[in-house]
Amino acid sequence: MTGHRMPAAEVPVSVDLVRRLLDEQHPDLAHLPIRVLANGWDNLVCRLGQEFLVRLPRRALAAELVAHEQRWLPELAGRLPLPVPAPVRVGQPTAEYPWAWSVVPFFPGLIAARSEPDDPWSAATTLGGFLDALHVPAPSQAPVNSFRGIPLAGRAEGVLTGLVHVDQGDRAAALQIWETAAAAPAWDGPPVWLHGDLHPANILVDRGRISAVIDFGDITSGDPAADLSMAWMLFTPEQRAALRQAYGRADDATWERARGWALALSLVFLSHSADNPLMRGIGERALRSVLE
């Protein structure tokens, strides 16, 4: 599959910039050592001492997502069974840097895409329980996302475009899976809180166990099937069943739509990861799981 490269940063971001922003706004933290952990699609992420991370948006779109985390994660964190990175400090725009930014807790561990849980059955149950706690009706003020948590019909164009690049031997099967998912009854409950971007690079594993869920920039509300698609990105069919049981309220239509979401997202990961082998690997694994 032909892929696209990561979008370029719209403003220069660096360790030196982080240091200057801390000096100006949070001087009590400015003495701590800083090192880059990731410079991804949306954010520069730096380790700040032993306890913190700094998340600095590198694009205007990402700045909107950081604002959503700052507004909503402190409200959600207290009722979730796994740690989430609710900001402990909020940074303001300056003449040098145009957007809000965050200092968040550092959680030990590695992402599940690099270090899978020792016991995937227990991990599936843990993740199912986390999503059950997260997926409660969201207020009308919740962030709106035009691409996540929406009816599957809104993803059809991207899926059909992506399928052109799937190996011909798998294309017909993938199209049938998509048509079945798209024909499933739509979500008719209230819009529920969604992580919005739940995949193995946003789940931490520490000492063999799922320990935190990170990167809530795409937090939104809508159809829970969008988040449940994670089940196809990390687990076998039997383990997916354990996640579904722990979640406790995914009817057959919701589960079918979740499989459709997993297919749609796998194609996104595959087609936008020319320079990101980690996300490409997630996409390849999800596509294989969907086709099982």
XYZ file of C-alpha atoms in Angstrom:
292
model
C 0.000 0.000 0.000
C 1.315 3.436 -0.941
C 1.545 5.658 2.119
C 1.632 9.343 2.907
C 4.225 10.958 5.106
C 3.611 12.608 8.456
C 2.454 16.246 8.256
C 5.144 18.831 8.846
C 5.225 20.980 11.969
C 3.556 24.360 11.445
C 5.765 26.046 14.040
C 9.301 25.163 15.178
C 9.183 23.075 18.373
C 12.225 22.024 20.357
C 13.624 21.343 23.801
C 14.889 24.930 23.876
C 11.357 26.207 23.288
C 10.015 24.010 26.076
C 12.661 25.375 28.418
C 11.806 28.979 27.578
C 8.080 28.398 28.054
C 8.683 26.785 31.438
C 10.987 29.624 32.487
C 8.255 32.136 31.695
C 5.167 30.337 33.010
C 6.157 27.543 35.400
C 9.577 28.512 36.718
C 9.390 26.003 39.567
C 9.633 23.247 36.931
C 12.182 24.902 34.665
C 15.210 23.394 36.400
C 14.147 19.829 35.608
C 15.939 17.913 32.844
C 14.123 17.789 29.493
C 14.500 15.233 26.725
C 12.414 14.444 23.659
C 10.346 11.261 23.822
C 8.371 11.678 20.602
C 7.887 14.165 17.804
C 4.722 12.808 16.247
C 1.885 13.818 13.964
C 0.411 16.248 16.467
C 2.719 16.949 19.405
C 6.261 17.233 20.576
C 6.346 15.145 23.758
C 9.207 15.682 26.198
C 10.088 13.994 29.459
C 10.317 16.595 32.210
C 12.221 15.277 35.196
C 10.978 12.016 36.683
C 7.303 12.846 37.155
C 6.078 14.806 34.140
C 5.730 15.085 30.378
C 5.308 18.252 28.335
C 2.948 18.080 25.339
C 3.529 20.870 22.854
C 1.264 20.991 19.762
C 3.114 21.233 16.452
C 0.010 21.962 14.335
C -3.061 24.170 14.761
C -5.310 21.121 14.587
C -3.386 19.511 17.441
C -3.743 22.675 19.510
C -7.524 22.235 19.415
C -7.099 18.669 20.645
C -4.891 19.711 23.557
C -7.569 22.207 24.573
C -10.113 19.367 24.698
C -7.842 17.342 26.976
C -7.343 20.323 29.253
C -11.087 20.928 29.518
C -12.438 17.414 29.942
C -9.826 14.977 31.260
C -9.800 16.417 34.798
C -13.548 15.705 34.989
C -13.293 12.168 33.624
C -10.127 10.968 35.341
C -11.633 10.406 38.779
C -14.152 7.810 37.660
C -11.949 5.782 35.303
C -10.298 2.536 36.479
C -6.975 3.264 34.734
C -4.797 6.377 34.959
C -5.236 8.965 32.200
C -3.035 12.018 31.550
C -5.163 14.810 33.012
C -3.002 17.964 32.848
C -1.321 19.064 36.069
C -0.249 22.411 34.561
C -1.594 24.396 31.617
C 0.665 26.555 29.478
C -0.563 29.660 27.673
C 0.260 31.031 24.205
C 3.069 33.562 23.986
C 4.501 35.902 21.368
C 6.919 33.100 20.479
C 4.513 30.165 20.536
C 0.842 30.497 19.476
C -1.019 27.744 21.341
C -1.884 26.358 24.754
C 0.238 23.431 25.937
C 0.240 20.978 28.838
C 2.326 19.425 31.554
C 0.895 15.973 32.294
C 1.894 13.102 34.591
C 4.511 10.661 33.392
C 3.252 7.075 33.556
C 5.843 4.281 33.533
C 5.627 1.589 30.911
C 5.839 1.035 27.187
C 3.094 1.330 24.613
C 1.266 -1.922 23.899
C 2.370 -1.709 20.266
C 5.934 -2.338 21.486
C 5.348 -4.356 24.655
C 2.231 -6.510 24.699
C 0.642 -7.579 27.996
C 1.944 -10.804 29.512
C -1.619 -12.070 29.955
C -3.746 -10.892 27.008
C -6.899 -12.388 28.520
C -6.535 -10.249 31.629
C -5.636 -7.268 29.446
C -8.788 -7.727 27.377
C -10.875 -7.786 30.542
C -9.112 -4.698 31.877
C -9.675 -2.778 28.674
C -13.302 -3.856 28.476
C -13.882 -2.585 32.011
C -12.152 0.705 31.207
C -14.360 1.290 28.177
C -17.463 0.384 30.157
C -16.558 3.105 32.666
C -15.692 5.642 29.971
C -18.724 5.111 27.737
C -21.343 7.050 29.680
C -23.615 9.666 28.097
C -21.652 12.798 27.269
C -22.928 16.337 27.824
C -24.050 18.435 24.889
C -20.883 20.515 25.281
C -18.619 17.544 24.512
C -16.200 18.072 21.605
C -17.570 17.233 18.171
C -15.439 15.217 15.780
C -16.514 14.855 12.154
C -14.579 11.619 11.659
C -14.840 9.629 14.905
C -17.859 8.133 16.609
C -20.006 8.939 13.593
C -22.253 6.561 11.610
C -20.148 4.239 9.467
C -21.633 5.743 6.318
C -19.458 8.772 6.987
C -16.350 6.615 6.594
C -17.433 4.894 3.378
C -15.510 7.069 0.924
C -12.233 6.613 2.764
C -12.733 2.861 3.123
C -13.546 2.337 -0.545
C -10.517 4.405 -1.517
C -8.292 2.471 0.857
C -9.521 -0.909 -0.352
C -8.107 -0.196 -3.795
C -4.651 -0.592 -2.245
C -5.382 -3.839 -0.372
C -3.984 -7.028 -1.889
C -6.397 -8.229 -4.528
C -6.819 -11.592 -2.809
C -8.167 -9.872 0.325
C -10.118 -7.080 -1.330
C -13.380 -8.902 -1.925
C -13.479 -10.290 1.621
C -12.704 -6.878 3.096
C -15.424 -5.249 1.002
C -17.954 -7.834 2.192
C -16.992 -7.208 5.817
C -17.369 -3.478 5.287
C -20.785 -3.801 3.627
C -22.024 -6.043 6.445
C -20.819 -3.589 9.103
C -22.248 -0.583 7.275
C -25.618 -2.340 7.009
C -25.796 -3.043 10.762
C -28.349 -1.009 12.709
C -26.932 2.381 13.675
C -26.283 3.421 17.265
C -29.584 4.671 18.655
C -28.490 5.463 22.205
C -27.265 8.790 23.542
C -23.796 9.879 22.390
C -21.301 8.469 24.887
C -17.839 9.696 25.830
C -15.192 8.233 23.499
C -11.422 8.170 23.658
C -11.595 8.704 19.910
C -8.155 7.353 18.997
C -7.825 4.108 20.895
C -5.117 1.857 19.495
C -2.054 -0.008 20.836
C 0.165 3.085 20.686
C -2.155 4.857 23.139
C -2.235 2.083 25.735
C 0.618 1.659 28.216
C 1.855 -1.652 29.576
C 3.947 -1.748 32.738
C 5.245 -4.948 34.335
C 3.212 -6.957 31.877
C -0.149 -5.330 32.642
C -2.145 -2.545 31.045
C -1.310 0.418 33.265
C -2.715 3.578 31.618
C -4.556 4.953 28.614
C -2.993 8.042 27.050
C -3.465 10.665 24.304
C -7.076 11.802 24.622
C -6.690 14.602 22.091
C -9.462 13.150 19.922
C -11.883 12.837 22.837
C -15.423 13.158 21.528
C -18.852 11.580 21.859
C -20.845 9.225 19.682
C -21.109 5.545 18.834
C -19.141 3.334 21.273
C -18.278 1.010 18.386
C -15.517 3.414 17.367
C -13.531 2.710 20.566
C -14.444 -0.979 20.636
C -12.580 -1.385 17.334
C -9.472 -1.624 19.542
C -10.422 -5.257 20.164
C -9.223 -6.142 16.638
C -5.905 -4.338 17.044
C -4.447 -6.300 19.941
C -6.443 -9.460 20.648
C -7.346 -12.868 19.214
C -11.010 -13.761 18.562
C -11.258 -15.504 21.937
C -9.671 -12.573 23.743
C -12.001 -10.174 21.945
C -14.875 -12.173 23.370
C -13.423 -11.633 26.859
C -13.243 -7.892 26.249
C -16.837 -7.879 25.033
C -17.976 -9.789 28.099
C -16.172 -7.394 30.446
C -17.672 -4.443 28.591
C -21.051 -6.031 29.115
C -23.298 -4.040 26.757
C -22.152 -4.459 23.178
C -25.036 -5.996 21.252
C -24.446 -7.775 17.946
C -25.007 -4.625 15.888
C -22.511 -2.648 17.956
C -19.934 -5.423 17.670
C -20.450 -5.590 13.898
C -19.967 -1.844 13.601
C -16.830 -2.125 15.766
C -15.389 -4.570 13.240
C -16.210 -2.095 10.492
C -14.431 0.654 12.434
C -11.400 -1.617 12.841
C -11.293 -2.099 9.080
C -11.668 1.619 8.405
C -8.924 2.542 10.871
C -6.561 -0.163 9.650
C -6.748 1.360 6.175
C -6.039 4.829 7.593
C -3.006 3.531 9.480
C -1.698 1.737 6.417
C -2.177 4.607 4.000
C -0.679 7.356 6.205
C 2.379 5.634 7.644
C 5.011 5.789 4.933
C 7.477 7.074 7.525
C 5.923 5.479 10.608
C 6.556 1.721 10.755
C 4.944 1.490 14.192
C 1.539 2.651 12.951
C 1.924 0.633 9.788
C 2.403 -2.470 11.917
C -0.757 -1.679 13.886
C -2.642 -1.303 10.624
C -1.354 -4.568 9.220
C -2.271 -6.478 12.344
C -5.745 -4.936 12.536
C -6.442 -5.748 8.900
C -5.391 -9.384 9.412
C -7.626 -9.621 12.475
C -10.607 -8.141 10.673
C -10.175 -10.643 7.838
C -9.951 -13.673 10.173
